mmCIF file of C-alpha atoms in Angstrom:
data_model
loop_
_atom_site.group_PDB
_atom_site.id
_atom_site.type_symbol
_atom_site.label_atom_id
_atom_site.label_comp_id
_atom_site.label_asym_id
_atom_site.label_seq_id
_atom_site.Cartn_x
_atom_site.Cartn_y
_atom_site.Cartn_z
ATOM 1 C CA MET A 935 0.000 0.000 0.000
ATOM 2 C CA ASN A 936 1.409 3.423 -0.929
ATOM 3 C CA THR A 937 2.146 6.122 1.663
ATOM 4 C CA LYS A 938 -0.872 8.291 0.865
ATOM 5 C CA ALA A 939 -3.236 5.304 1.109
ATOM 6 C CA LYS A 940 -1.743 4.356 4.503
ATOM 7 C CA GLU A 941 -2.224 7.914 5.773
ATOM 8 C CA ILE A 942 -5.889 7.937 4.744
ATOM 9 C CA ILE A 943 -6.564 4.494 6.275
ATOM 10 C CA ILE A 944 -4.917 5.451 9.591
ATOM 11 C CA LYS A 945 -6.766 8.773 9.680
ATOM 12 C CA THR A 946 -10.094 7.075 8.943
ATOM 13 C CA LYS A 947 -9.588 4.445 11.656
ATOM 14 C CA LYS A 948 -8.773 7.106 14.232
ATOM 15 C CA ARG A 949 -11.833 9.163 13.331
ATOM 16 C CA LEU A 950 -14.277 6.247 13.260
ATOM 17 C CA PHE A 951 -12.984 4.814 16.545
ATOM 18 C CA GLY A 952 -12.636 8.205 18.239
ATOM 19 C CA SER A 953 -13.967 8.617 21.760
ATOM 20 C CA ASN A 954 -16.445 11.261 20.599
ATOM 21 C CA ILE A 955 -18.370 8.613 18.666
ATOM 22 C CA GLY A 956 -18.700 6.032 21.434
ATOM 23 C CA ASN A 957 -19.555 2.513 20.325
ATOM 24 C CA ASN A 958 -21.040 3.588 17.005
ATOM 25 C CA ILE A 959 -18.312 3.206 14.356
ATOM 26 C CA SER A 960 -20.667 3.892 11.476
ATOM 27 C CA ILE A 961 -21.119 7.364 10.002
ATOM 28 C CA PHE A 962 -24.679 6.414 9.110
ATOM 29 C CA GLN A 963 -27.412 4.305 10.646
ATOM 30 C CA GLY A 964 -29.270 1.800 8.499
ATOM 31 C CA ASN A 965 -32.458 0.377 9.956
ATOM 32 C CA GLY A 966 -31.624 -2.912 8.241
ATOM 33 C CA LEU A 967 -35.262 -3.341 7.334
ATOM 34 C CA ASP A 968 -37.079 -4.004 4.104
ATOM 35 C CA PHE A 969 -39.753 -1.351 3.442
ATOM 36 C CA SER A 970 -43.319 -2.688 3.313
ATOM 37 C CA GLU A 971 -45.953 0.059 3.647
ATOM 38 C CA ILE A 972 -46.983 3.316 5.311
ATOM 39 C CA LYS A 973 -49.502 3.338 8.175
ATOM 40 C CA GLU A 974 -50.947 5.891 10.587
ATOM 41 C CA TYR A 975 -48.874 6.417 13.721
ATOM 42 C CA GLN A 976 -50.123 4.834 16.957
ATOM 43 C CA ILE A 977 -48.890 5.397 20.510
ATOM 44 C CA GLY A 978 -45.862 3.204 21.115
ATOM 45 C CA ASP A 979 -44.651 3.201 17.499
ATOM 46 C CA ASP A 980 -41.005 4.115 16.855
ATOM 47 C CA VAL A 981 -40.932 7.873 16.147
ATOM 48 C CA LYS A 982 -37.717 7.369 14.158
ATOM 49 C CA LYS A 983 -39.810 5.658 11.490
ATOM 50 C CA ILE A 984 -42.124 8.647 10.941
ATOM 51 C CA ASN A 985 -42.524 9.476 7.239
ATOM 52 C CA TRP A 986 -42.344 13.255 7.412
ATOM 53 C CA LYS A 987 -43.362 13.835 3.813
ATOM 54 C CA VAL A 988 -46.625 11.896 4.180
ATOM 55 C CA THR A 989 -47.171 13.332 7.667
ATOM 56 C CA ALA A 990 -46.939 16.894 6.341
ATOM 57 C CA LYS A 991 -49.295 16.119 3.471
ATOM 58 C CA GLU A 992 -51.968 14.381 5.586
ATOM 59 C CA GLN A 993 -51.548 16.676 8.619
ATOM 60 C CA LYS A 994 -51.304 13.682 10.961
ATOM 61 C CA PRO A 995 -48.378 11.339 11.703
ATOM 62 C CA TYR A 996 -47.652 8.304 9.537
ATOM 63 C CA ILE A 997 -44.784 5.821 9.878
ATOM 64 C CA ASN A 998 -42.917 3.509 7.553
ATOM 65 C CA VAL A 999 -43.590 -0.183 8.182
ATOM 66 C CA PHE A 1000 -40.846 -2.699 7.462
ATOM 67 C CA ASN A 1001 -40.642 -6.438 6.986
ATOM 68 C CA GLU A 1002 -37.632 -8.623 7.760
ATOM 69 C CA GLU A 1003 -34.211 -7.430 8.753
ATOM 70 C CA ARG A 1004 -31.457 -7.496 6.153
ATOM 71 C CA GLU A 1005 -27.985 -6.103 5.654
ATOM 72 C CA LEU A 1006 -27.575 -2.866 3.767
ATOM 73 C CA ASN A 1007 -26.120 -2.814 0.267
ATOM 74 C CA ILE A 1008 -23.777 0.195 0.081
ATOM 75 C CA ILE A 1009 -22.471 1.315 -3.318
ATOM 76 C CA VAL A 1010 -20.014 4.144 -3.980
ATOM 77 C CA CYS A 1011 -19.828 5.597 -7.492
ATOM 78 C CA PHE A 1012 -16.513 7.394 -7.972
ATOM 79 C CA MET A 1013 -16.966 9.783 -10.906
ATOM 80 C CA VAL A 1014 -13.743 10.103 -12.873
ATOM 81 C CA SER A 1015 -13.097 13.320 -14.799
ATOM 82 C CA GLY A 1016 -10.072 15.395 -15.674
ATOM 83 C CA ASN A 1017 -11.533 18.041 -13.345
ATOM 84 C CA ILE A 1018 -10.724 15.994 -10.221
ATOM 85 C CA TYR A 1019 -6.986 16.220 -10.946
ATOM 86 C CA PHE A 1020 -7.159 19.862 -9.790
ATOM 87 C CA GLY A 1021 -6.648 21.242 -6.294
ATOM 88 C CA SER A 1022 -5.166 24.373 -4.722
ATOM 89 C CA ILE A 1023 -5.151 22.825 -1.223
ATOM 90 C CA ARG A 1024 -5.470 19.102 -1.916
ATOM 91 C CA GLN A 1025 -6.403 17.440 -5.182
ATOM 92 C CA LYS A 1026 -10.103 16.722 -5.468
ATOM 93 C CA GLN A 1027 -9.207 13.146 -6.374
ATOM 94 C CA GLU A 1028 -7.481 12.700 -3.001
ATOM 95 C CA VAL A 1029 -10.432 14.149 -1.063
ATOM 96 C CA MET A 1030 -12.830 11.921 -3.019
ATOM 97 C CA SER A 1031 -10.613 8.937 -2.165
ATOM 98 C CA GLU A 1032 -10.782 9.808 1.530
ATOM 99 C CA ILE A 1033 -14.580 10.060 1.378
ATOM 100 C CA LEU A 1034 -14.691 6.684 -0.364
ATOM 101 C CA THR A 1035 -12.606 5.210 2.475
ATOM 102 C CA ILE A 1036 -14.804 6.715 5.194
ATOM 103 C CA ILE A 1037 -17.935 5.218 3.646
ATOM 104 C CA GLY A 1038 -16.312 1.871 2.898
ATOM 105 C CA TYR A 1039 -14.676 1.399 6.282
ATOM 106 C CA SER A 1040 -17.858 2.413 8.073
ATOM 107 C CA ALA A 1041 -20.008 0.058 5.988
ATOM 108 C CA ILE A 1042 -17.745 -2.969 6.383
ATOM 109 C CA LYS A 1043 -17.302 -2.472 10.119
ATOM 110 C CA ASN A 1044 -21.086 -2.174 10.344
ATOM 111 C CA SER A 1045 -21.332 -5.624 8.653
ATOM 112 C CA ASP A 1046 -22.928 -4.230 5.494
ATOM 113 C CA LYS A 1047 -21.975 -5.133 1.938
ATOM 114 C CA PHE A 1048 -19.806 -2.514 0.242
ATOM 115 C CA SER A 1049 -18.872 -2.109 -3.408
ATOM 116 C CA THR A 1050 -17.260 0.579 -5.567
ATOM 117 C CA ILE A 1051 -17.773 1.572 -9.191
ATOM 118 C CA PHE A 1052 -15.287 3.817 -10.991
ATOM 119 C CA PHE A 1053 -17.119 5.538 -13.826
ATOM 120 C CA ASP A 1054 -16.638 8.244 -16.458
ATOM 121 C CA LYS A 1055 -18.770 7.709 -19.577
ATOM 122 C CA ALA A 1056 -18.925 3.998 -18.794
ATOM 123 C CA GLU A 1057 -17.706 1.589 -16.150
ATOM 124 C CA ILE A 1058 -13.929 1.835 -15.736
ATOM 125 C CA LYS A 1059 -13.603 -0.687 -12.942
ATOM 126 C CA ARG A 1060 -16.006 -2.320 -10.513
ATOM 127 C CA PHE A 1061 -15.177 -3.893 -7.166
ATOM 128 C CA LYS A 1062 -17.731 -6.546 -6.235
ATOM 129 C CA PRO A 1063 -19.722 -6.346 -2.957
ATOM 130 C CA THR A 1064 -17.582 -7.347 -0.003
ATOM 131 C CA LYS A 1065 -17.235 -7.330 3.759
ATOM 132 C CA ASN A 1066 -13.475 -7.887 3.481
ATOM 133 C CA ILE A 1067 -11.584 -4.862 4.750
ATOM 134 C CA ASN A 1068 -8.524 -5.832 2.682
ATOM 135 C CA LEU A 1069 -10.457 -5.202 -0.523
ATOM 136 C CA LEU A 1070 -11.104 -1.637 0.667
ATOM 137 C CA TYR A 1071 -7.341 -1.059 0.693
ATOM 138 C CA ALA A 1072 -7.131 -2.148 -2.949
ATOM 139 C CA THR A 1073 -10.088 0.098 -3.783
ATOM 140 C CA LEU A 1074 -8.424 3.093 -2.131
ATOM 141 C CA GLU A 1075 -5.204 2.570 -4.068
ATOM 142 C CA GLU A 1076 -7.219 2.394 -7.296
ATOM 143 C CA ALA A 1077 -8.928 5.700 -6.413
ATOM 144 C CA LEU A 1078 -5.644 7.461 -5.674
ATOM 145 C CA GLU A 1079 -3.643 6.121 -8.614
ATOM 146 C CA LEU A 1080 -6.302 6.190 -11.340
ATOM 147 C CA ASN A 1081 -5.306 8.515 -14.189
ATOM 148 C CA SER A 1082 -8.212 10.963 -14.443
ATOM 149 C CA LEU A 1083 -6.697 13.284 -17.051
ATOM 150 C CA GLY A 1084 -8.450 13.361 -20.429
ATOM 151 C CA ARG A 1085 -11.649 11.862 -19.026
ATOM 152 C CA LYS A 1086 -15.143 13.381 -18.785
ATOM 153 C CA ALA A 1087 -17.900 12.298 -16.395
ATOM 154 C CA ASP A 1088 -21.352 11.474 -17.793
ATOM 155 C CA TYR A 1089 -24.005 11.400 -15.064
ATOM 156 C CA PHE A 1090 -26.794 10.464 -17.468
ATOM 157 C CA ALA A 1091 -24.823 7.369 -18.496
ATOM 158 C CA LEU A 1092 -24.197 6.586 -14.815
ATOM 159 C CA SER A 1093 -27.914 6.718 -14.002
ATOM 160 C CA ASP A 1094 -28.781 4.405 -16.905
ATOM 161 C CA TYR A 1095 -25.977 2.036 -15.909
ATOM 162 C CA LEU A 1096 -27.096 1.811 -12.276
ATOM 163 C CA LEU A 1097 -30.773 1.389 -13.150
ATOM 164 C CA SER A 1098 -29.970 -1.550 -15.411
ATOM 165 C CA SER A 1099 -27.277 -3.230 -13.308
ATOM 166 C CA ILE A 1100 -28.317 -2.744 -9.653
ATOM 167 C CA LYS A 1101 -31.371 -4.893 -8.967
ATOM 168 C CA GLN A 1102 -31.380 -4.882 -5.161
ATOM 169 C CA LYS A 1103 -32.557 -1.708 -3.418
ATOM 170 C CA SER A 1104 -29.329 -0.032 -2.344
ATOM 171 C CA ILE A 1105 -27.821 3.012 -0.719
ATOM 172 C CA ILE A 1106 -25.848 4.721 -3.472
ATOM 173 C CA PHE A 1107 -23.231 7.400 -2.836
ATOM 174 C CA ILE A 1108 -22.129 9.356 -5.898
ATOM 175 C CA ILE A 1109 -18.865 11.258 -5.438
ATOM 176 C CA GLY A 1110 -17.769 13.824 -8.025
ATOM 177 C CA ASP A 1111 -17.503 17.535 -8.721
ATOM 178 C CA PHE A 1112 -20.893 17.588 -10.489
ATOM 179 C CA TYR A 1113 -20.164 20.205 -13.126
ATOM 180 C CA GLU A 1114 -21.976 18.189 -15.803
ATOM 181 C CA ASP A 1115 -25.776 18.043 -16.227
ATOM 182 C CA LEU A 1116 -27.720 15.144 -14.720
ATOM 183 C CA ASP A 1117 -31.116 13.659 -13.931
ATOM 184 C CA PHE A 1118 -31.333 11.292 -10.950
ATOM 185 C CA SER A 1119 -35.139 11.305 -10.683
ATOM 186 C CA LEU A 1120 -35.580 7.644 -11.736
ATOM 187 C CA LEU A 1121 -32.522 6.480 -9.822
ATOM 188 C CA SER A 1122 -33.694 8.091 -6.575
ATOM 189 C CA ALA A 1123 -37.144 6.537 -6.976
ATOM 190 C CA LYS A 1124 -35.581 3.069 -6.961
ATOM 191 C CA HIS A 1125 -32.654 3.551 -4.563
ATOM 192 C CA GLU A 1126 -31.594 5.749 -1.657
ATOM 193 C CA VAL A 1127 -29.201 8.199 -3.279
ATOM 194 C CA TYR A 1128 -26.633 10.581 -1.791
ATOM 195 C CA ALA A 1129 -24.597 13.097 -3.799
ATOM 196 C CA ILE A 1130 -21.243 14.258 -2.444
ATOM 197 C CA VAL A 1131 -20.007 17.290 -4.373
ATOM 198 C CA VAL A 1132 -16.246 17.802 -4.062
ATOM 199 C CA ARG A 1133 -14.906 21.208 -5.069
ATOM 200 C CA ASP A 1134 -11.836 23.368 -4.608
ATOM 201 C CA PRO A 1135 -12.478 26.920 -3.289
ATOM 202 C CA PHE A 1136 -10.397 28.368 -6.107
ATOM 203 C CA GLU A 1137 -12.776 26.888 -8.713
ATOM 204 C CA GLU A 1138 -15.703 28.922 -7.450
ATOM 205 C CA ASN A 1139 -13.689 32.009 -6.598
ATOM 206 C CA PRO A 1140 -10.676 32.286 -8.954
ATOM 207 C CA LYS A 1141 -8.067 34.902 -8.081
ATOM 208 C CA PHE A 1142 -6.089 35.200 -11.317
ATOM 209 C CA ILE A 1143 -6.265 38.482 -13.216
ATOM 210 C CA GLY A 1144 -4.620 39.047 -16.607
ATOM 211 C CA ASP A 1145 -3.370 36.839 -19.421
ATOM 212 C CA ILE A 1146 -2.905 33.206 -18.428
ATOM 213 C CA SER A 1147 -2.367 29.861 -20.112
ATOM 214 C CA LEU A 1148 -4.854 27.119 -19.218
ATOM 215 C CA ILE A 1149 -4.915 23.390 -19.924
ATOM 216 C CA ASP A 1150 -8.320 21.725 -20.112
ATOM 217 C CA THR A 1151 -7.899 18.605 -17.941
ATOM 218 C CA LYS A 1152 -10.675 16.812 -19.844
ATOM 219 C CA THR A 1153 -9.422 17.452 -23.389
ATOM 220 C CA LEU A 1154 -5.754 18.186 -22.508
ATOM 221 C CA LYS A 1155 -5.857 21.143 -24.900
ATOM 222 C CA GLN A 1156 -4.050 24.348 -24.009
ATOM 223 C CA ARG A 1157 -5.412 27.823 -24.631
ATOM 224 C CA GLU A 1158 -4.576 31.414 -23.775
ATOM 225 C CA VAL A 1159 -7.247 33.468 -21.980
ATOM 226 C CA THR A 1160 -7.561 36.934 -20.505
ATOM 227 C CA LEU A 1161 -9.271 37.189 -17.120
ATOM 228 C CA ASP A 1162 -10.540 40.463 -15.702
ATOM 229 C CA SER A 1163 -12.957 41.174 -12.855
ATOM 230 C CA SER A 1164 -15.944 41.195 -15.232
ATOM 231 C CA ALA A 1165 -15.098 37.772 -16.669
ATOM 232 C CA ILE A 1166 -14.545 36.311 -13.206
ATOM 233 C CA ASN A 1167 -17.845 37.712 -11.881
ATOM 234 C CA SER A 1168 -19.705 36.270 -14.882
ATOM 235 C CA PHE A 1169 -18.052 32.904 -14.272
ATOM 236 C CA LYS A 1170 -18.970 32.943 -10.577
ATOM 237 C CA LYS A 1171 -22.601 33.776 -11.375
ATOM 238 C CA GLU A 1172 -22.761 30.918 -13.874
ATOM 239 C CA ILE A 1173 -21.426 28.448 -11.286
ATOM 240 C CA GLU A 1174 -23.887 29.732 -8.670
ATOM 241 C CA ALA A 1175 -26.814 29.349 -11.077
ATOM 242 C CA LYS A 1176 -25.789 25.797 -12.031
ATOM 243 C CA ASP A 1177 -25.338 24.797 -8.389
ATOM 244 C CA LYS A 1178 -28.703 26.296 -7.425
ATOM 245 C CA LYS A 1179 -30.370 24.182 -10.113
ATOM 246 C CA LEU A 1180 -28.335 21.129 -9.046
ATOM 247 C CA PHE A 1181 -29.293 21.281 -5.364
ATOM 248 C CA GLU A 1182 -32.914 22.064 -6.198
ATOM 249 C CA HIS A 1183 -32.942 18.821 -8.202
ATOM 250 C CA PHE A 1184 -31.482 16.943 -5.230
ATOM 251 C CA LEU A 1185 -34.075 18.417 -2.865
ATOM 252 C CA LYS A 1186 -36.988 17.728 -5.216
ATOM 253 C CA HIS A 1187 -36.060 14.054 -5.523
ATOM 254 C CA GLN A 1188 -35.113 13.528 -1.861
ATOM 255 C CA ILE A 1189 -31.447 13.027 -2.617
ATOM 256 C CA GLY A 1190 -29.183 13.746 0.332
ATOM 257 C CA ALA A 1191 -26.436 16.128 -0.747
ATOM 258 C CA ILE A 1192 -23.434 17.964 0.666
ATOM 259 C CA LYS A 1193 -20.561 19.957 -0.763
ATOM 260 C CA VAL A 1194 -17.066 19.225 0.528
ATOM 261 C CA TYR A 1195 -14.216 21.623 -0.263
ATOM 262 C CA THR A 1196 -10.592 20.524 -0.441
ATOM 263 C CA ASP A 1197 -9.745 22.603 2.649
ATOM 264 C CA GLU A 1198 -12.488 20.972 4.774
ATOM 265 C CA ASP A 1199 -12.589 17.815 6.879
ATOM 266 C CA PRO A 1200 -14.555 15.194 4.866
ATOM 267 C CA PHE A 1201 -15.349 13.195 7.994
ATOM 268 C CA VAL A 1202 -17.105 16.110 9.698
ATOM 269 C CA LYS A 1203 -19.080 16.924 6.532
ATOM 270 C CA MET A 1204 -20.112 13.274 6.079
ATOM 271 C CA ARG A 1205 -21.467 13.039 9.620
ATOM 272 C CA GLY A 1206 -23.391 16.242 9.007
ATOM 273 C CA LEU A 1207 -25.041 14.653 5.980
ATOM 274 C CA PHE A 1208 -26.761 12.063 8.184
ATOM 275 C CA GLU A 1209 -27.363 14.173 11.254
ATOM 276 C CA SER A 1210 -29.167 16.970 9.376
#
């Protein structure tokens, strides 16, 4: 295992087994139950199973009813694009790899099945479902060493791929920078979906002014551009508008979503995703 992979594994172990977490080494809590139906709440029912959407609509409490217990099926989709090679603090690819490790380590130690799919326009590599922690180490090394340059992520292709290949209801984490368009409406209707948007602060607030030479990490083409305050403000507004539309889509389709910057602690942000 390379040095960077060892650092991430050690850091993840320390965070998940930290005294502030107690006996719970999972960043998320699965009820381990197979959904059956919705029924009106009665005194003594578990309030944690209240369906807030139906409750708000009917103006009286309803809960989700489940059948037999089962292990959770956790899938991480690691979206590979030339964009993730960038980072002014840490590379986005490294932060995405750390998030992958946090989810994977938590899932396996919680006795849930965990698998990873590396994807750009199609499947690059797929690690089969496992509870073997050693396979997570191999997955992490793949995430860190994968050559992302010259690649472009296609979220429409990802959605079609997952809908056709994942038959069992699963918890799906999609990690990427999410600059491309997408539609997860069908995917979120079939599975529990979480989007983890990884960005570098410099991307949303560039500081360069003047003539600069840029290399497109997706096409590897170089071009000369002139940046002034007007161009930068227009760029920032375009990013803000795209992100507003993106997170509105997530909210509309009940997709859990967070944004993690390369200067932030992924572990803290991940816990916030499930505690909000």
